[in-house]
Short mmCIF file of C-alpha atoms in Angstrom, two decimals:
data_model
loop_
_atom_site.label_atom_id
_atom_site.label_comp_id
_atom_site.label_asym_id
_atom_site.label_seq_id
_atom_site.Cartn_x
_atom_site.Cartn_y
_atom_site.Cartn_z
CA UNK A 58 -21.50 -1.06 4.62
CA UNK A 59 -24.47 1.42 5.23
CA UNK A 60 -27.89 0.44 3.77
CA UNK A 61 -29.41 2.87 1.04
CA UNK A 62 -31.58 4.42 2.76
CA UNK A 63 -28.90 6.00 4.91
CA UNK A 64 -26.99 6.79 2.20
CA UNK A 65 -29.51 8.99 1.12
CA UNK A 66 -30.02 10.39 3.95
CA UNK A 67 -26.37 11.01 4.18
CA UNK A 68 -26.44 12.95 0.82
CA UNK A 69 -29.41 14.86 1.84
CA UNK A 70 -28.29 16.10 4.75
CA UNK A 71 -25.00 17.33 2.59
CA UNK A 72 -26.98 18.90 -0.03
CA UNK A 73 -29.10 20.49 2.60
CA UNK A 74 -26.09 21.70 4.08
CA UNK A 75 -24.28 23.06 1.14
CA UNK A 76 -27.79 24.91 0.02
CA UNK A 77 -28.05 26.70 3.45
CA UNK A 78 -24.32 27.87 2.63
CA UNK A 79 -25.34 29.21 -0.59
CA UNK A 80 -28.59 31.30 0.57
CA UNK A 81 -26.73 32.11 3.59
CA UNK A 82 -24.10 33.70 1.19
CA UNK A 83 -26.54 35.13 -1.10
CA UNK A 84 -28.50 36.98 1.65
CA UNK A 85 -25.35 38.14 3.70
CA UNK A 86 -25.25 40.99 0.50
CA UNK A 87 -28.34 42.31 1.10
CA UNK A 88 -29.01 43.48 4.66
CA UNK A 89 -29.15 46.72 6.33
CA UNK A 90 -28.19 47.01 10.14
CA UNK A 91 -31.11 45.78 12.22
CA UNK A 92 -32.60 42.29 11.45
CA UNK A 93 -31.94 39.07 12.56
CA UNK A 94 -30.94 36.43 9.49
CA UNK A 95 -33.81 33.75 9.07
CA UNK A 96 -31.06 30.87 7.67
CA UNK A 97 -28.65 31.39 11.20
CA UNK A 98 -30.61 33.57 13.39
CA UNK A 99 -28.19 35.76 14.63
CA UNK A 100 -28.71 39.79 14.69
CA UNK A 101 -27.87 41.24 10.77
CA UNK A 102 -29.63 43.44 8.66
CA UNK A 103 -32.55 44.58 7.14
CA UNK A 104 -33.44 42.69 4.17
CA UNK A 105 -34.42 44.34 0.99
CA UNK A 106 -37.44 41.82 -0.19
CA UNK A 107 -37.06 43.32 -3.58
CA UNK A 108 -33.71 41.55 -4.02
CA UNK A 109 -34.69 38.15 -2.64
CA UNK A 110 -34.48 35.41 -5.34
CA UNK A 111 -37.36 34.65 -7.13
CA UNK A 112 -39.57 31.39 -6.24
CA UNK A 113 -38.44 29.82 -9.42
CA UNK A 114 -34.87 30.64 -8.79
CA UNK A 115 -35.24 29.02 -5.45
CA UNK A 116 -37.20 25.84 -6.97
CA UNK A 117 -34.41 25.50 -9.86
CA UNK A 118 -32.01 25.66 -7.31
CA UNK A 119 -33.47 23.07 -5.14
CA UNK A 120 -34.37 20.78 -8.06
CA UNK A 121 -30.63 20.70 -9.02
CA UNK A 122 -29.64 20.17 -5.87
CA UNK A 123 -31.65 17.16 -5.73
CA UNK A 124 -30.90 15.74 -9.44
CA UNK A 125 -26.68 16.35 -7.81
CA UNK A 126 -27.92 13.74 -4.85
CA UNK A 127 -29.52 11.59 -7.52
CA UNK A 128 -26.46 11.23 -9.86
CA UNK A 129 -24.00 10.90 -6.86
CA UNK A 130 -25.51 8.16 -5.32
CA UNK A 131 -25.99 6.43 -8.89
CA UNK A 132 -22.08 7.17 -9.16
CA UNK A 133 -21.51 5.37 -5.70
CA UNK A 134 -23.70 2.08 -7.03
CA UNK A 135 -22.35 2.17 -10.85
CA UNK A 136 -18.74 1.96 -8.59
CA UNK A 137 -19.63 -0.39 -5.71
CA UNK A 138 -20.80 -2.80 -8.37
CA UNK A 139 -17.86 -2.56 -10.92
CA UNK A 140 -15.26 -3.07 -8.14
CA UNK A 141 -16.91 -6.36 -7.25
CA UNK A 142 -16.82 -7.58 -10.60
CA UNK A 143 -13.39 -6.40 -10.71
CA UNK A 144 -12.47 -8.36 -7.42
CA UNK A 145 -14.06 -11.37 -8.69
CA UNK A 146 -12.54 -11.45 -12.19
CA UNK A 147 -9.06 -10.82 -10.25
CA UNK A 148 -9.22 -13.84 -7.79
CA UNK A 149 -10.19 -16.41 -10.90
CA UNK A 150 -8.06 -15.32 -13.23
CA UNK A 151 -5.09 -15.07 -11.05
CA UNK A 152 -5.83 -18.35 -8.98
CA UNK A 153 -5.58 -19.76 -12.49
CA UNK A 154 -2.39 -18.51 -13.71
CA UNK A 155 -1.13 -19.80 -10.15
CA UNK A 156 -2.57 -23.20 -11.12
CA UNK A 157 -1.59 -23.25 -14.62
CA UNK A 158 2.08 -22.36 -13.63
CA UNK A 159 2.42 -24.34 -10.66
CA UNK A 160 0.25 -27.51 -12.13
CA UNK A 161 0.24 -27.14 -16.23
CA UNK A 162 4.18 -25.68 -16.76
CA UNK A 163 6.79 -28.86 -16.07
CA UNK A 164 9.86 -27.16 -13.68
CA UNK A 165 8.21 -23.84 -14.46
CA UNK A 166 9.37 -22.55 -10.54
CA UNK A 167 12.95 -23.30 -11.60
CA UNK A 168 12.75 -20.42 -14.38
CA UNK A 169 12.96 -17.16 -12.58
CA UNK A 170 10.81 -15.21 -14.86
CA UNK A 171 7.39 -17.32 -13.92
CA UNK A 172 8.67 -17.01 -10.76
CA UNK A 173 8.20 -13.44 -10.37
CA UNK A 174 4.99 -13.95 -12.76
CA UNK A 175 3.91 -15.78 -10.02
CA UNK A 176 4.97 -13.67 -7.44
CA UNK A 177 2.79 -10.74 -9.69
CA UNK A 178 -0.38 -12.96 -9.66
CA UNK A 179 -0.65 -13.43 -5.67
CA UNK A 180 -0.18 -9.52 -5.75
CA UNK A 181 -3.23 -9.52 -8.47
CA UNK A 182 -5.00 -12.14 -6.57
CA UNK A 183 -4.78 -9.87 -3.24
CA UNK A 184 -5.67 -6.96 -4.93
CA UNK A 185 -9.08 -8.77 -5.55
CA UNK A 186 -9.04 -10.05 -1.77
CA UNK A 187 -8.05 -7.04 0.04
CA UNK A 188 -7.03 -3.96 -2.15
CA UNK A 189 -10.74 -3.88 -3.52
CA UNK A 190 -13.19 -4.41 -0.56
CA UNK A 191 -10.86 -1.89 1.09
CA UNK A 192 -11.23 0.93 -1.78
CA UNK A 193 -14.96 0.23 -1.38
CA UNK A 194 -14.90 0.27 2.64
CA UNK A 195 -13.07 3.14 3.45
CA UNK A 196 -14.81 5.58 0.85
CA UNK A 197 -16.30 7.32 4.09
CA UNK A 198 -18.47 4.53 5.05
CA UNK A 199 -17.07 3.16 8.76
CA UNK A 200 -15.94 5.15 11.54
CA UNK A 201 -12.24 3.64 12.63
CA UNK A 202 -9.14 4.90 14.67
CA UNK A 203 -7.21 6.91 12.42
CA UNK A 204 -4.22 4.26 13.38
CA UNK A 205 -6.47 1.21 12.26
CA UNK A 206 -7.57 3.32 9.05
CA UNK A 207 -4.43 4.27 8.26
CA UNK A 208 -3.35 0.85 8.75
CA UNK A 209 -5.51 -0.55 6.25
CA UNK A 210 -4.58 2.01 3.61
CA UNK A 211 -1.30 1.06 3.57
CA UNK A 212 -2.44 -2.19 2.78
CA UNK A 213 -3.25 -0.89 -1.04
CA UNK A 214 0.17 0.54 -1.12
CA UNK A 215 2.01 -2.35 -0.19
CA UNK A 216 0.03 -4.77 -3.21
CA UNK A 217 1.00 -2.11 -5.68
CA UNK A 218 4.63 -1.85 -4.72
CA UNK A 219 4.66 -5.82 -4.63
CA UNK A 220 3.52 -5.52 -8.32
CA UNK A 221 5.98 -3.25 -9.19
CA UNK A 222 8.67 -4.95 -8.36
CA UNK A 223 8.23 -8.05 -9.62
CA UNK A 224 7.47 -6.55 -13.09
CA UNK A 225 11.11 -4.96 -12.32
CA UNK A 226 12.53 -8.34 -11.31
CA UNK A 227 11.37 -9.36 -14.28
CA UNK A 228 12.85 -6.91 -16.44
CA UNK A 229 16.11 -7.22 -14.95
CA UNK A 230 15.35 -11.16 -14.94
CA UNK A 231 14.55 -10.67 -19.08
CA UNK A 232 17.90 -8.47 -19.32
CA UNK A 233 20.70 -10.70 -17.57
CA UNK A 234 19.54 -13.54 -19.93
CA UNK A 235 20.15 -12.00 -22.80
CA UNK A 236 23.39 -9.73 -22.36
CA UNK A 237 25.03 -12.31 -19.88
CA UNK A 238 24.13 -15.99 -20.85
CA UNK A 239 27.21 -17.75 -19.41
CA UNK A 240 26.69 -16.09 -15.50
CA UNK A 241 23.15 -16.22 -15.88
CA UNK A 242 22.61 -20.23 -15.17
CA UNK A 243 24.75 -19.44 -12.60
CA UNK A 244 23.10 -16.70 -10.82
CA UNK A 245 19.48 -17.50 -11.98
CA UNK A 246 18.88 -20.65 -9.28
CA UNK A 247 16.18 -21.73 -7.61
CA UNK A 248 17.30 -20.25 -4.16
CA UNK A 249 18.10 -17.49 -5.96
CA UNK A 250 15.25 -16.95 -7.19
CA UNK A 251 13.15 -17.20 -4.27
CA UNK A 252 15.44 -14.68 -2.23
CA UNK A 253 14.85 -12.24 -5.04
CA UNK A 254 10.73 -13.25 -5.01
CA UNK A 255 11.59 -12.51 -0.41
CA UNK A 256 13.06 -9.23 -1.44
CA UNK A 257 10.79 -7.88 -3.60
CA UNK A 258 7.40 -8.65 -0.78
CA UNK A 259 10.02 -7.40 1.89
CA UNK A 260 10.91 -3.94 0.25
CA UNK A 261 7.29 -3.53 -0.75
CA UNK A 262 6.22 -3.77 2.95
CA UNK A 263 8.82 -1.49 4.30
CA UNK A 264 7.52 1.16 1.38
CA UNK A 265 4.47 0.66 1.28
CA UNK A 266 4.14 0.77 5.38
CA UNK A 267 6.18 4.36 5.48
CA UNK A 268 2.78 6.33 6.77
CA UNK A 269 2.83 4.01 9.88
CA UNK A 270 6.26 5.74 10.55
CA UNK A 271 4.72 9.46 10.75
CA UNK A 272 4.17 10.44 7.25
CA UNK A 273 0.85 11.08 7.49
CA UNK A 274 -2.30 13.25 7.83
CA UNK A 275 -3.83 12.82 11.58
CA UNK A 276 -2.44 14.27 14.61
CA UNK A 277 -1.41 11.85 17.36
CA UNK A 278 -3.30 11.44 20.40
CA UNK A 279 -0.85 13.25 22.21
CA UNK A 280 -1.23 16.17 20.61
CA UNK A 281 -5.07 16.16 20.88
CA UNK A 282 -4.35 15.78 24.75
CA UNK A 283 -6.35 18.97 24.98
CA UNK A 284 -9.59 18.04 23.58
CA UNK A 285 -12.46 17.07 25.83
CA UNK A 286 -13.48 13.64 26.66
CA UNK A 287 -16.54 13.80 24.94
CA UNK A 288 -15.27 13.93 21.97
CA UNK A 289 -12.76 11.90 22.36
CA UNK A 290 -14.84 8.26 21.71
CA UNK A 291 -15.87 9.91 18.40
CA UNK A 292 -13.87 9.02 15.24
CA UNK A 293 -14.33 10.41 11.92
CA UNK A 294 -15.38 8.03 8.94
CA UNK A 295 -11.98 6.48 7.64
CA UNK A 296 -11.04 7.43 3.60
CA UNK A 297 -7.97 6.42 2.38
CA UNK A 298 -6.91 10.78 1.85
CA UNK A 299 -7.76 11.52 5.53
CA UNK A 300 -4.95 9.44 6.80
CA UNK A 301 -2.38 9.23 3.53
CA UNK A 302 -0.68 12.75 3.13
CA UNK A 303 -0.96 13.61 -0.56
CA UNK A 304 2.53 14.69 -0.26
CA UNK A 305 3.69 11.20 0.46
CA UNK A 306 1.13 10.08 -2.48
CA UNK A 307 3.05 12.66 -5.06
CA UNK A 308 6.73 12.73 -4.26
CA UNK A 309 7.15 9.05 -2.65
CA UNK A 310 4.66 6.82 -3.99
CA UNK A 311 4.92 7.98 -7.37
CA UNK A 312 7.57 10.08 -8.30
CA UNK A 313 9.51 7.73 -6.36
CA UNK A 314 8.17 4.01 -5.97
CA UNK A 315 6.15 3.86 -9.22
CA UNK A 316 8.16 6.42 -11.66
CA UNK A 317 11.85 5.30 -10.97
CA UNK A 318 11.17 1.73 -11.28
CA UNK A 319 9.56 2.68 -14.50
CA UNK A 320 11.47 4.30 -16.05
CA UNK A 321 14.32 1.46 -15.28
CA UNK A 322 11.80 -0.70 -16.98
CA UNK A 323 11.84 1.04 -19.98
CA UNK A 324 15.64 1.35 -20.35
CA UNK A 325 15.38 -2.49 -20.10
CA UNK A 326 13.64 -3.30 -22.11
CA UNK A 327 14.63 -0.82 -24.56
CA UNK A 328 17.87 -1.94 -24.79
CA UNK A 329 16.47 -5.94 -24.85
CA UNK A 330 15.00 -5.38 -28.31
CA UNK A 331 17.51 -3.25 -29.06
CA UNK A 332 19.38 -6.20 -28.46
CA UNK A 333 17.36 -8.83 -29.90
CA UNK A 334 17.12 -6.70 -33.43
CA UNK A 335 20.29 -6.95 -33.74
CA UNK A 336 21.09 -10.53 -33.48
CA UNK A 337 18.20 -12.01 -35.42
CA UNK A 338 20.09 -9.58 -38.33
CA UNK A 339 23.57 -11.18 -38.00
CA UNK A 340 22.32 -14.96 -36.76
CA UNK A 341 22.30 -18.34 -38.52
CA UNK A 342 18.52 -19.79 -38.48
CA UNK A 343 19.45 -22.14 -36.48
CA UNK A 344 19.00 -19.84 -33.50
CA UNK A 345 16.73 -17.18 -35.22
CA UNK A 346 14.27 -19.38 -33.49
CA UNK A 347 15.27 -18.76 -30.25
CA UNK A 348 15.74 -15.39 -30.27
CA UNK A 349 12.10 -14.95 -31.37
CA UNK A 350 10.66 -16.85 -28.77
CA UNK A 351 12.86 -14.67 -26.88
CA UNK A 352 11.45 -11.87 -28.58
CA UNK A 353 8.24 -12.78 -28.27
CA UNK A 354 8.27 -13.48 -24.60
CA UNK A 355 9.74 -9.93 -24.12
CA UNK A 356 6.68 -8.37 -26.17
CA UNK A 357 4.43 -9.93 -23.66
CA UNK A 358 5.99 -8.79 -20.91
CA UNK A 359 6.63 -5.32 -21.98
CA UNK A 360 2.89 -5.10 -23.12
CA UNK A 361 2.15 -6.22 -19.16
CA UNK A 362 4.59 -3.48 -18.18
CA UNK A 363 2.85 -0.78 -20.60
CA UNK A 364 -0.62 -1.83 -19.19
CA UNK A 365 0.43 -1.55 -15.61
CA UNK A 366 1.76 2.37 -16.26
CA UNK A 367 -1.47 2.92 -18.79
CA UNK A 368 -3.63 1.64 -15.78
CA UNK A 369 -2.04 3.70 -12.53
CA UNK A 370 -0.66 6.18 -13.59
CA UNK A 371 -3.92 8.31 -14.27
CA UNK A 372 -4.72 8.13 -10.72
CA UNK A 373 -1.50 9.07 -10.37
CA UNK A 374 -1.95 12.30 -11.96
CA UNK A 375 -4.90 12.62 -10.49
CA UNK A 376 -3.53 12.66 -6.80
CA UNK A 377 -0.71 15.78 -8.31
CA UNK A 378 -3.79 17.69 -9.19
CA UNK A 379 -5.44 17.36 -5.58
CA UNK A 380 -1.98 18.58 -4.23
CA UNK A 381 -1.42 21.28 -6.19
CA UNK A 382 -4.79 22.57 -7.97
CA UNK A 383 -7.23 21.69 -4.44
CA UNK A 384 -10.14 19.45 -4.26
CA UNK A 385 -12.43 20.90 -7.17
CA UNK A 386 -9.45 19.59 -9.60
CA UNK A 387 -11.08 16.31 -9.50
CA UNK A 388 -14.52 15.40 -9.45
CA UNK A 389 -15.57 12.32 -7.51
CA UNK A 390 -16.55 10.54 -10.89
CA UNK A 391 -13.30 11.26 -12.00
CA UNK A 392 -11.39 10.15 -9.00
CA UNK A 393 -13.53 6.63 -8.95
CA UNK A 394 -13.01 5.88 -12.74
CA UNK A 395 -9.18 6.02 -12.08
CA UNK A 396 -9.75 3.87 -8.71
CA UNK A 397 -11.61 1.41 -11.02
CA UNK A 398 -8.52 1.73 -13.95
CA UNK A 399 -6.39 0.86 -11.28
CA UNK A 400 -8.26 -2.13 -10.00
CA UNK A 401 -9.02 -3.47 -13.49
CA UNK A 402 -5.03 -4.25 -14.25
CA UNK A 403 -5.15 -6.85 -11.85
CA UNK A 404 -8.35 -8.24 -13.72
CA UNK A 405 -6.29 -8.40 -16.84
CA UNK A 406 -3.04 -9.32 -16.75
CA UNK A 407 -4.04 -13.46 -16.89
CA UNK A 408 -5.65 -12.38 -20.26
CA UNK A 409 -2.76 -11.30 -21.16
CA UNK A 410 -0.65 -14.34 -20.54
CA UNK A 411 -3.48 -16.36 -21.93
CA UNK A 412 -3.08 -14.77 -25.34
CA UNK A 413 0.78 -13.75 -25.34
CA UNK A 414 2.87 -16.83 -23.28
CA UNK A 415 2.45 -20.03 -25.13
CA UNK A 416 3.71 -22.04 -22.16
CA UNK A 417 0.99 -20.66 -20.30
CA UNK A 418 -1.51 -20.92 -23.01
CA UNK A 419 -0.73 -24.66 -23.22
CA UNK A 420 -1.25 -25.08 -19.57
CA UNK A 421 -4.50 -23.47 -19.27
CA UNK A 422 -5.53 -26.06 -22.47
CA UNK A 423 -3.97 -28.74 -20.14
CA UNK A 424 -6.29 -27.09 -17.11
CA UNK A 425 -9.33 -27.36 -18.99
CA UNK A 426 -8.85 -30.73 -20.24
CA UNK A 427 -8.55 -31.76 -16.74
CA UNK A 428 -11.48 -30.13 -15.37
CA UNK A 429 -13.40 -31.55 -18.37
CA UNK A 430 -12.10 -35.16 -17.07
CA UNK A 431 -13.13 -34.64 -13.51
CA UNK A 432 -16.35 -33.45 -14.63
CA UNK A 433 -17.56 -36.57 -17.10
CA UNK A 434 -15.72 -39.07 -13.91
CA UNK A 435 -18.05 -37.31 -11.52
CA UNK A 436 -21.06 -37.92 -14.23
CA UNK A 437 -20.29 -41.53 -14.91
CA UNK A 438 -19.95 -42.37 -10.78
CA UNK A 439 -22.95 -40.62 -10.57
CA UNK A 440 -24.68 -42.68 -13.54
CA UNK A 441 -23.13 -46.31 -12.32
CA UNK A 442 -24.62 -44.92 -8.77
CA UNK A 443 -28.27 -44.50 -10.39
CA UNK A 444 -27.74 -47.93 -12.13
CA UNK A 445 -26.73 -49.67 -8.91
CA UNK A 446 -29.63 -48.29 -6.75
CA UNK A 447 -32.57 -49.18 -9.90
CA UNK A 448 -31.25 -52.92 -9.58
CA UNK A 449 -31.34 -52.96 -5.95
CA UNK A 450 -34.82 -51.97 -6.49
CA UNK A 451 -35.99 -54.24 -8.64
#
């Protein structure tokens, strides 16, 4: 990552380049044959110097320019610094849901649905590894290969189909339960299970790895055969939109990868408390309680599921408008809060099992009470230590 001082010099050089556009434009309406233009100097026209702008048109002008520097490059800290509390909030929350399932839930990996909760937090957890340092990195800041950049892009699509589709294994995992309970102990085991879990990570790689297979923006290096070899050790800096075809973005990605499996979702779980109404009417109360832990548990997960579409689907819409409205659709503020909305689900969904999965509240309790433990043994071996080494003194 550049220092700042580059980075201003970076958005100077821009600014001083998009000014020199806008005079250039201005003054092309004003010349005569004859004269040579002071911004390009090539031959033009005589300049009227009645219709020049004004010194404090020219002052305003450069002033704004310079307050447009000022608030982008607050824009590019306010973001830098939000994604890395973002990253680190998503590695410790989800390396404690991990812990809490695997550790504080008794046979919890023999119940499909923490399973695929499971399966969701390593997606959350990489998200804070990978997905975010990447968003951050390839905003324009290093100078890569377009293979290795586009390589590395696909990495963000690949953690966001993984989460996905284990919120749609759970669904379906929520759905067989209920509508078939005698088949279900028999088709939710273990192995099961995990081959589901292998699925899931294997489709999300072959979907979210499409772009390596040609859909995508740069031109190979057999078809630049013809430019010179000057150029040719010169790459261009590496954002995720100069390799990723916004096509693929709009009709694949989301219409197709993020939409469809939504949707499915919400039929699901439509017709689960559809479902679940229904029987708490007509049962005894000896099984009311079930069904509302049942209920319950569905609430949660549907409230993960409404999160996830609240959270990505902005940027979503965001990508349809580059596509079909251009680049001044979206401003770069714009484009980085739904970046950040995007990162943040990962950052929340263990808050959300904290306060909406009793199982995994109880294990987070049983979590802290052991890290409590370690902490007051570490204090008393350190105390009898002390003790030991005063008497040897004396």
């Amino acid at each position: 990552m550049e220092c700042m001082p580059v980075v201003c010099a970076r958005i100077s050089a821009c600014m001083f380049a998009y000014k020199k556009c806008q005079l250039s434009a201005f003054f092309a309406k004003l010349k005569p044959k004859g004269t040579t233009d002071f911004l390009s100097n090539k031959p033009s026209t005589a300049l009227d110097v009645t219709q020049l702008p004004s010194r404090k048109f020219v002052l305003s002008f450069i002033t704004a320019s310079g307050c447009l520097a000022l608030m982008a490059e607050w824009s590019w800290v306010a973001y830098t610094v939000l994604e890395v509390l973002i990253a680190a909030a998503c590695c410790f929350g989800n390396v404690l849901v991990m812990c809490a399932v695997y550790f504080g839930i008794r046979d919890s990996l023999r119940e499909p649905t923490f399973c695929f909760l499971v399966s969701l937090a390593v997606a959350d957890f990489l998200v804070g590894v990978a997905a975010v340092p990447l968003a951050v990195l390839l905003d324009g800041w290093v100078s890569l290969i377009p293979e290795l950049c586009l390589l590395l892009s696909c990495v963000v699509l690949v953690l966001t189909q993984a989460s996905v589709l284990s919120l749609l294994a759970i669904a379906v995992d929520r759905y067989l339960r209920l509508h078939t309970p005698l088949r279900y102990k028999a088709l939710a085991t273990q192995r099961h299970t995990w081959i589901g879990v292998s699925v899931c990570w294997i489709l999300s790689c072959l979907l979210g790895f499409t772009p390596l297979f040609g859909w995508h923006n740069y031109s190979s290096p057999a078809s630049d055969s013809t430019n010179t070899s000057s150029t040719s050790f010169i790459h261009p800096p590496c954002t995720f939109l100069s390799v990723i075809s916004l096509p693929f973005m709009v009709y694949f990605n989301f219409l197709g990868c993020v939409m469809a499996p939504l949707l499915v979702m919400t039929l699901l779980y439509t017709r689960i408390f559809w479902s679940l109404q229904g029987r708490l009417k007509d049962s005894c109360p000896q099984t009311q309680a079930s069904l509302l832990r049942e209920k319950r548990l569905a609430c949660s997960l549907a409230l993960v599921l409404i999160l996830f579409a609240g959270c990505w689907i902005p940027l979503h819409l965001m990508n349809c408008l580059l596509l079909f409205q251009g680049p001044q659709a979206v401003t770069q503020g714009t484009l980085y809060t739904g970046i950040l909305l995007s990162h943040a689900n990962s950052a929340v969904n263990p808050v959300i099992y904290a306060y909406r999965i009793p199982k995994i509240q109880q294990a987070y309790s049983q979590l802290w009470r052991r890290f409590l433990a370690w902490l007051n043994c570490c204090h008393r071996k350190k105390a009898g230590a002390q003790i030991i080494n005063m008497q040897l003194n004396h």
